[in-house]
Coordinates of C-alpha atoms in Angstrom, one line a residue:
M529 CA 26.4 -38.1 -16.9
S530 CA 22.8 -38.2 -16.2
A531 CA 20.1 -38.4 -19.0
I532 CA 19.1 -34.7 -18.3
A533 CA 22.8 -33.5 -18.3
T534 CA 23.5 -35.4 -21.5
F535 CA 20.4 -33.8 -23.1
V536 CA 21.1 -30.2 -21.9
R537 CA 24.9 -30.1 -22.1
P538 CA 25.2 -29.2 -25.8
W539 CA 22.9 -26.1 -25.3
S540 CA 24.5 -24.8 -22.1
G541 CA 27.5 -23.3 -23.9
A542 CA 25.3 -21.3 -26.2
I543 CA 23.3 -19.5 -23.5
S544 CA 25.4 -19.6 -20.3
S545 CA 26.7 -16.2 -19.1
Q546 CA 30.1 -17.9 -19.2
P547 CA 31.2 -19.9 -22.2
C548 CA 31.0 -23.7 -21.6
P549 CA 34.5 -25.2 -21.2
P550 CA 35.6 -27.4 -24.1
S551 CA 36.1 -30.4 -21.8
A552 CA 32.5 -30.2 -20.6
T553 CA 31.2 -31.0 -24.1
K554 CA 33.9 -32.9 -25.8
D555 CA 32.2 -36.3 -25.2
V556 CA 28.7 -35.0 -26.2
A557 CA 27.8 -34.5 -29.7
P558 CA 25.1 -31.9 -30.3
A559 CA 22.7 -34.3 -32.0
P560 CA 19.8 -32.8 -34.0
V561 CA 16.6 -32.8 -31.7
P562 CA 13.0 -31.7 -32.4
R563 CA 12.5 -28.1 -32.0
A564 CA 10.3 -28.3 -28.9
S565 CA 13.0 -30.5 -27.3
A566 CA 15.6 -28.0 -28.2
A567 CA 13.5 -25.2 -26.6
A568 CA 13.0 -27.2 -23.4
A569 CA 16.8 -28.1 -23.3
A570 CA 17.6 -24.4 -23.8
V571 CA 15.4 -23.3 -21.0
V572 CA 16.8 -25.9 -18.6
A573 CA 20.4 -24.9 -19.5
A574 CA 19.6 -21.2 -19.1
L575 CA 18.1 -21.7 -15.7
G576 CA 20.8 -24.2 -14.7
A577 CA 23.6 -21.8 -15.8
G578 CA 22.6 -19.2 -13.4
A579 CA 20.1 -17.0 -15.1
T580 CA 18.6 -16.0 -11.7
T581 CA 18.0 -12.3 -12.4
A582 CA 15.7 -10.7 -15.1
R583 CA 18.8 -9.2 -16.8
S584 CA 20.7 -12.4 -17.0
A585 CA 17.5 -14.3 -18.1
R586 CA 17.2 -11.7 -21.1
R587 CA 20.8 -12.3 -22.0
C588 CA 20.3 -16.0 -21.9
A589 CA 17.0 -15.7 -24.0
A590 CA 18.8 -13.7 -26.6
R591 CA 21.7 -16.3 -26.9
V592 CA 19.1 -19.1 -27.1
K593 CA 17.3 -17.5 -30.0
R594 CA 20.5 -16.7 -32.0
R595 CA 22.3 -20.1 -31.4
A596 CA 19.8 -22.6 -30.6
H597 CA 17.5 -21.3 -33.3
V598 CA 14.3 -21.4 -31.2
S599 CA 11.9 -18.4 -31.0
R600 CA 11.0 -16.7 -27.7
R601 CA 7.3 -18.1 -28.0
E602 CA 8.8 -21.6 -28.2
L603 CA 11.0 -20.9 -25.2
L604 CA 7.9 -19.7 -23.2
S605 CA 5.9 -22.7 -24.2
A606 CA 8.7 -25.0 -23.2
A607 CA 9.2 -23.4 -19.8
P608 CA 6.5 -25.3 -17.9
V609 CA 8.1 -28.6 -19.0
A610 CA 11.7 -27.5 -18.4
A611 CA 11.4 -25.6 -15.2
P612 CA 10.1 -28.5 -13.0
L613 CA 13.2 -30.4 -13.9
L614 CA 15.1 -27.8 -11.8
G615 CA 12.4 -27.3 -9.1
L616 CA 11.7 -23.8 -10.5
S617 CA 8.6 -21.8 -11.0
T618 CA 6.8 -21.5 -14.4
T619 CA 6.6 -18.6 -16.9
A620 CA 3.7 -16.9 -15.2
D621 CA 5.4 -16.6 -11.9
A622 CA 8.8 -15.6 -13.5
Q623 CA 6.9 -12.8 -15.3
T624 CA 5.6 -11.3 -12.1
A625 CA 9.0 -11.8 -10.4
A626 CA 10.8 -9.9 -13.3
R627 CA 8.7 -6.7 -12.9
L628 CA 11.0 -3.8 -12.1
Q629 CA 10.5 -2.3 -8.7
V630 CA 9.9 1.4 -9.1
P631 CA 11.0 3.8 -6.3
S632 CA 8.3 5.7 -4.5
F633 CA 9.7 9.0 -5.6
G634 CA 11.4 10.3 -8.6
V635 CA 12.3 13.6 -10.5
G636 CA 11.0 14.7 -13.9
A637 CA 13.3 16.4 -16.3
W638 CA 10.8 18.0 -18.7
A639 CA 12.0 21.5 -17.9
W640 CA 15.6 20.5 -18.7
G641 CA 15.6 21.9 -22.3
D642 CA 12.0 22.9 -22.8
R643 CA 12.0 26.5 -24.0
L644 CA 8.3 26.8 -24.9
F645 CA 6.6 25.8 -21.6
W646 CA 9.4 26.3 -19.1
G647 CA 11.6 29.0 -20.7
Y648 CA 14.8 26.9 -20.7
D649 CA 18.1 28.6 -21.4
E650 CA 21.6 27.1 -21.5
K651 CA 22.6 29.6 -18.8
Q652 CA 20.5 27.5 -16.4
D653 CA 22.5 24.4 -16.8
L654 CA 24.7 25.0 -13.8
E655 CA 21.6 25.7 -11.7
I656 CA 19.9 22.5 -12.9
R657 CA 23.1 20.4 -12.3
A658 CA 23.2 21.8 -8.7
G659 CA 19.5 20.7 -8.3
F660 CA 20.4 17.3 -9.7
D661 CA 23.3 16.8 -7.2
A662 CA 21.0 17.7 -4.4
C663 CA 18.6 15.1 -5.6
I664 CA 21.3 12.5 -5.7
K665 CA 22.6 13.6 -2.3
G666 CA 19.0 13.2 -0.9
G667 CA 18.7 9.6 -2.2
V668 CA 16.6 10.1 -5.4
K669 CA 16.8 6.8 -7.4
L670 CA 14.6 7.7 -10.5
F671 CA 14.8 10.3 -13.1
D672 CA 12.3 10.6 -16.0
T673 CA 13.0 12.3 -19.4
A674 CA 11.8 11.9 -23.0
E675 CA 13.3 12.2 -26.4
I676 CA 11.1 15.2 -27.2
Y677 CA 12.1 17.2 -24.1
G678 CA 14.4 19.8 -25.6
P679 CA 14.1 17.9 -28.0
G680 CA 16.9 15.7 -26.9
R681 CA 18.6 18.2 -24.7
S682 CA 17.0 16.7 -21.4
E683 CA 18.4 13.3 -22.2
E684 CA 21.8 14.7 -23.0
L685 CA 21.9 16.7 -19.7
L686 CA 20.7 13.8 -17.6
G687 CA 23.3 11.5 -19.1
Q688 CA 26.0 13.9 -18.6
F689 CA 25.1 14.6 -15.0
L690 CA 25.0 10.9 -14.2
R691 CA 28.4 10.2 -15.8
E692 CA 30.0 13.1 -14.1
S693 CA 28.5 12.5 -10.7
G694 CA 29.3 8.9 -10.8
A695 CA 25.8 8.1 -9.2
K696 CA 25.0 4.5 -8.8
D697 CA 21.8 2.4 -8.8
V698 CA 19.8 5.2 -10.3
Q699 CA 16.8 4.3 -12.7
V700 CA 16.5 6.3 -15.9
A701 CA 13.1 6.4 -17.6
T702 CA 12.6 7.9 -21.0
K703 CA 9.9 7.9 -23.7
F704 CA 9.3 7.3 -27.3
A705 CA 7.2 9.9 -29.1
A706 CA 4.5 8.0 -31.0
F707 CA 4.1 10.6 -33.9
P708 CA 1.5 9.6 -36.7
W709 CA 4.2 9.5 -39.3
K710 CA 6.0 6.6 -37.6
L711 CA 4.4 3.5 -39.0
D712 CA 6.7 0.5 -38.3
R713 CA 7.8 -1.2 -35.1
S714 CA 11.4 -0.6 -36.1
E715 CA 10.8 3.2 -35.3
V716 CA 10.6 2.3 -31.7
V717 CA 13.9 0.4 -31.7
K718 CA 15.5 3.2 -33.7
A719 CA 14.3 5.8 -31.3
C720 CA 15.4 3.8 -28.3
K721 CA 18.9 3.6 -29.7
G722 CA 18.9 7.3 -30.3
S723 CA 17.9 7.9 -26.6
L724 CA 20.7 5.5 -25.5
E725 CA 23.2 7.5 -27.5
R726 CA 22.0 10.8 -26.0
L727 CA 22.0 9.4 -22.5
G728 CA 25.4 7.6 -22.9
M729 CA 23.9 4.4 -21.5
D730 CA 24.0 0.7 -22.6
S731 CA 20.3 0.1 -21.4
I732 CA 17.4 2.1 -20.3
D733 CA 15.7 1.1 -17.0
I734 CA 12.1 2.0 -18.2
Y735 CA 11.3 2.7 -21.7
Q736 CA 7.7 4.2 -22.3
I737 CA 5.4 5.2 -25.1
H738 CA 4.9 8.8 -24.4
F739 CA 1.3 9.2 -25.7
P740 CA -1.2 7.3 -27.8
S741 CA -1.0 7.7 -31.6
V742 CA -3.8 8.4 -33.9
W743 CA -3.3 4.9 -35.3
K744 CA -0.8 1.9 -35.4
N745 CA -0.7 1.8 -31.6
E746 CA -0.3 -1.9 -31.7
V747 CA 2.8 -1.7 -33.9
F748 CA 4.4 0.5 -31.2
W749 CA 3.5 -2.2 -28.6
D750 CA 5.4 -4.7 -30.8
G751 CA 8.4 -2.3 -31.1
L752 CA 8.4 -1.8 -27.2
G753 CA 8.5 -5.6 -26.8
D754 CA 11.4 -5.7 -29.4
C755 CA 13.4 -3.3 -27.4
Y756 CA 13.0 -5.4 -24.3
E757 CA 14.0 -8.6 -26.1
Q758 CA 16.9 -7.0 -27.7
G759 CA 18.2 -6.1 -24.1
L760 CA 18.1 -2.4 -24.9
V761 CA 15.7 -1.8 -22.0
K762 CA 15.1 -3.4 -18.7
A763 CA 11.5 -2.6 -18.3
V764 CA 8.7 -1.1 -20.4
G765 CA 5.8 1.3 -19.7
V766 CA 3.3 3.7 -21.3
S767 CA 2.3 7.2 -20.6
N768 CA -1.1 9.0 -21.0
Y769 CA -2.8 5.6 -21.5
G770 CA -6.4 4.9 -20.3
S771 CA -7.9 1.8 -18.7
S772 CA -8.9 -0.1 -21.9
A773 CA -5.4 0.7 -23.6
V774 CA -3.5 -0.4 -20.4
R775 CA -5.3 -3.7 -20.5
A776 CA -4.7 -4.3 -24.1
I777 CA -1.0 -3.5 -24.2
S778 CA -0.6 -5.5 -20.9
K779 CA -2.3 -8.5 -22.6
T780 CA -0.2 -8.1 -25.8
L781 CA 3.1 -7.8 -24.0
G782 CA 2.2 -10.6 -21.6
E783 CA 1.9 -13.0 -24.5
R784 CA 5.5 -12.4 -25.0
G785 CA 6.4 -12.8 -21.4
I786 CA 7.0 -9.1 -20.9
P787 CA 5.4 -7.3 -17.9
L788 CA 4.0 -3.8 -18.3
T789 CA 5.8 -1.8 -15.6
S790 CA 4.3 1.6 -15.4
N791 CA 1.7 4.1 -16.8
Q792 CA 2.9 7.7 -16.4
I793 CA -0.1 10.0 -16.1
Q794 CA -1.0 13.5 -14.9
Y795 CA -2.2 13.0 -11.3
S796 CA -2.5 15.6 -8.5
L797 CA -4.9 17.1 -6.1
L798 CA -6.2 19.3 -9.0
Y799 CA -6.3 16.5 -11.5
R800 CA -7.9 13.4 -9.8
Y801 CA -9.6 12.1 -12.8
P802 CA -7.5 8.9 -13.0
E803 CA -8.9 7.8 -9.5
L804 CA -12.5 9.0 -10.3
N805 CA -12.9 7.2 -13.6
G806 CA -11.3 3.9 -12.6
M807 CA -8.2 4.1 -14.5
K808 CA -6.1 4.1 -11.3
A809 CA -7.9 1.0 -10.2
T810 CA -7.1 -0.7 -13.3
C811 CA -3.4 0.0 -13.0
D812 CA -3.5 -1.2 -9.3
E813 CA -5.3 -4.4 -10.3
L814 CA -2.7 -5.2 -13.0
G815 CA 0.3 -4.3 -10.8
V816 CA 1.2 -1.4 -13.1
K817 CA 2.8 1.4 -11.2
I818 CA 1.5 4.9 -11.7
L819 CA 4.1 7.6 -12.4
A820 CA 2.4 10.8 -11.4
Y821 CA 3.6 13.8 -13.6
S822 CA 2.8 17.3 -12.7
P823 CA 2.0 16.4 -9.0
L824 CA 2.3 20.1 -8.3
A825 CA -0.2 20.8 -11.0
L826 CA 2.3 22.9 -13.2
G827 CA 3.2 24.8 -10.1
A828 CA -0.4 25.7 -8.9
L829 CA -0.1 23.6 -5.8
T830 CA 3.0 25.5 -4.5
G831 CA 0.7 28.3 -3.5
K832 CA 2.7 30.9 -5.5
W833 CA 0.1 31.4 -8.1
S834 CA -2.0 33.2 -5.4
D835 CA 0.6 36.1 -5.4
Q836 CA 1.6 36.2 -9.2
A837 CA 0.4 34.3 -12.2
P838 CA 3.2 32.6 -14.1
S839 CA 4.1 33.6 -17.6
G840 CA 3.8 31.6 -20.8
P841 CA 1.1 28.9 -21.5
R842 CA 0.8 28.3 -17.7
G843 CA -0.6 32.0 -17.4
A844 CA -3.9 31.1 -19.0
I845 CA -4.3 28.1 -16.8
A846 CA -3.6 30.2 -13.7
E847 CA -6.1 32.9 -14.8
K848 CA -8.9 30.3 -15.1
L849 CA -8.0 28.6 -11.7
M850 CA -8.0 31.9 -9.9
K851 CA -11.5 32.6 -11.0
D852 CA -12.8 29.4 -9.1
D853 CA -14.4 30.4 -5.8
Q854 CA -13.2 27.0 -4.3
W855 CA -9.5 27.4 -5.3
Q856 CA -8.7 29.2 -2.1
G857 CA -10.5 26.5 -0.1
L858 CA -8.1 23.9 -1.3
L859 CA -5.1 26.0 -0.5
D860 CA -6.6 26.6 3.0
A861 CA -7.0 22.8 3.5
M862 CA -3.4 22.2 2.4
K863 CA -2.2 24.8 4.8
D864 CA -4.1 23.2 7.6
V865 CA -2.4 19.9 6.8
A866 CA 0.9 21.5 6.6
G867 CA 0.5 23.1 9.9
Q868 CA 0.0 19.8 11.6
H869 CA 3.5 18.7 10.5
G870 CA 5.5 21.8 11.5
P871 CA 6.3 25.2 10.4
E872 CA 8.8 24.2 7.7
T873 CA 6.2 22.0 5.9
T874 CA 5.2 23.6 2.6
L875 CA 2.2 23.2 0.3
S876 CA 4.5 21.5 -2.3
Q877 CA 5.4 18.9 0.2
V878 CA 1.8 18.2 1.1
A879 CA 0.9 17.8 -2.6
I880 CA 3.7 15.3 -3.2
A881 CA 2.9 13.4 0.1
W882 CA -0.7 13.2 -1.1
C883 CA 0.4 11.4 -4.3
I884 CA 2.6 9.0 -2.3
A885 CA -0.2 8.3 0.1
K886 CA -2.3 7.2 -2.9
G887 CA 0.3 4.7 -3.9
T888 CA 1.7 6.5 -6.9
T889 CA 5.4 7.6 -7.6
P890 CA 5.3 11.3 -8.1
I891 CA 8.0 12.8 -10.4
P892 CA 7.9 16.5 -9.8
G893 CA 10.4 18.7 -11.8
V894 CA 13.5 20.2 -10.2
R895 CA 15.4 23.2 -11.6
N896 CA 17.5 24.2 -8.7
V897 CA 18.7 23.3 -5.2
R898 CA 15.8 24.9 -3.5
Q899 CA 13.1 23.0 -5.4
A900 CA 15.1 19.7 -4.9
E901 CA 15.5 20.1 -1.1
D902 CA 11.9 21.2 -0.7
N903 CA 10.5 18.3 -2.7
L904 CA 12.8 15.8 -0.8
R905 CA 11.3 16.8 2.5
A906 CA 8.0 15.4 1.3
L907 CA 9.5 12.0 1.7
Q908 CA 9.4 12.4 5.5
L909 CA 5.8 13.6 5.4
K910 CA 3.4 10.8 6.3
L911 CA -0.3 11.9 5.9
S912 CA -3.0 10.3 8.0
S913 CA -6.1 8.8 6.3
S914 CA -8.1 11.8 7.7
E915 CA -5.7 14.3 6.3
V916 CA -5.9 12.5 2.9
E917 CA -9.7 12.6 3.2
A918 CA -9.8 16.3 4.0
L919 CA -7.7 17.1 1.1
D920 CA -9.8 15.0 -1.2
G921 CA -13.0 16.7 0.0
A922 CA -11.5 20.2 -0.7
A923 CA -10.1 19.2 -4.0
A924 CA -13.4 17.8 -5.2
K925 CA -14.9 21.2 -5.1
V926 CA -12.5 22.9 -7.4
S927 CA -13.3 22.9 -11.1
G928 CA -11.2 25.6 -12.6
F929 CA -8.1 23.5 -13.5
L930 CA -7.6 21.4 -16.6
T931 CA -10.0 18.7 -17.8
P932 CA -9.1 15.7 -19.9
Q933 CA -10.7 17.4 -22.9
D934 CA -8.6 20.5 -22.6
G935 CA -5.4 18.8 -23.9
P936 CA -4.4 17.1 -27.3
F937 CA -4.9 13.6 -25.9
G938 CA -8.7 14.1 -25.1
K939 CA -9.3 16.0 -28.3
F940 CA -7.4 13.9 -30.8
L941 CA -6.0 10.8 -29.3
S942 CA -8.9 9.3 -27.2
E943 CA -9.4 6.5 -29.8
S944 CA -7.2 4.8 -32.3
K945 CA -8.6 5.6 -35.8
D946 CA -7.8 2.2 -37.3
T947 CA -8.7 -0.3 -34.6
K948 CA -11.2 1.9 -32.6
Q949 CA -9.3 0.9 -29.5
R950 CA -10.0 3.4 -26.6
M951 CA -6.7 4.9 -25.9
F952 CA -7.1 7.9 -23.4
D953 CA -9.3 8.5 -20.5
A954 CA -7.5 11.2 -18.4

């Protein structure tokens, strides 16, 4: 047995995805070694035992911490020493490789349970289920929900639909509500377990902080990392975070070897602030995927508001928008682009295709089969650079939609009260 094998063997049974056979260690006593050496041995054993995927690596790391009695920080510090023994990359490379690959298109489930904004009623469940089935049939691989959608009803429906449909290889993203009365990192873990129960899942693909808090934001970042290290989630993200906050949480998580996967923000032809204020550029620089919610601008970009304003809170937004002289100009530009791609092309498809052309993952809502099929056709719509430029020009003239200061984030959550960390831009 080689010196390296003799050194590593006692630790391999503690962290391998399969128990180490007794015969493999009967002649090797697990002699006490310095903690740094134990960490290095554990890393070598984990890598050598076949921890070749992000998921198996997390399982190995969890076993190492429990049984080898070394911390994650010690494992990470030992990796540069241990990895070369196996001819493998170091921690920095591994972190990049472990980042979850997010599909280019997804579906948002905000309306699945929301009574105030979307007028949800249980009688709609069959129609929503039919829309979900159409999405699965069309190849949708990402669904986004949140604990406060419903509240909880959206997660329950999504979990039910996934189980009953038997859909495979579908990513589920959900979100933690960073309310100001939550003051401890354990609140994030507790909420995550609650979401897992409602979804009926063992792990969440992307777990996100839904919005900035008035304070204690760093505590929630720690909790998000805890969820990742405990294997409750496969990737972590944020939502409604500005450039400075994205950089700050990315640095904090990076110190634990955890990549920030996504930032879910409002982004559409009518809400282009993220690309105008540099926030999108920050995400692109850091490799953080933008999940674009409300890519249809709450329904405004479907073109239907020209005929009849919606009811509820959206009605006031529609009334303001329709007073803008340039609003019709944007719709006309969208119609021109749609006309270049055939008579079946809709304004909704143009709006979604624009988001994809910008390198984001749009997550429009779906409540029925018609919406699902219409949105899915956008995946076949490839806009040219000149078409994107024409749409940008027309959109730049419209000022009657929402601004960052109109919502609660801009008014109350732009800065963390305790650390003065800038949290929200757009």
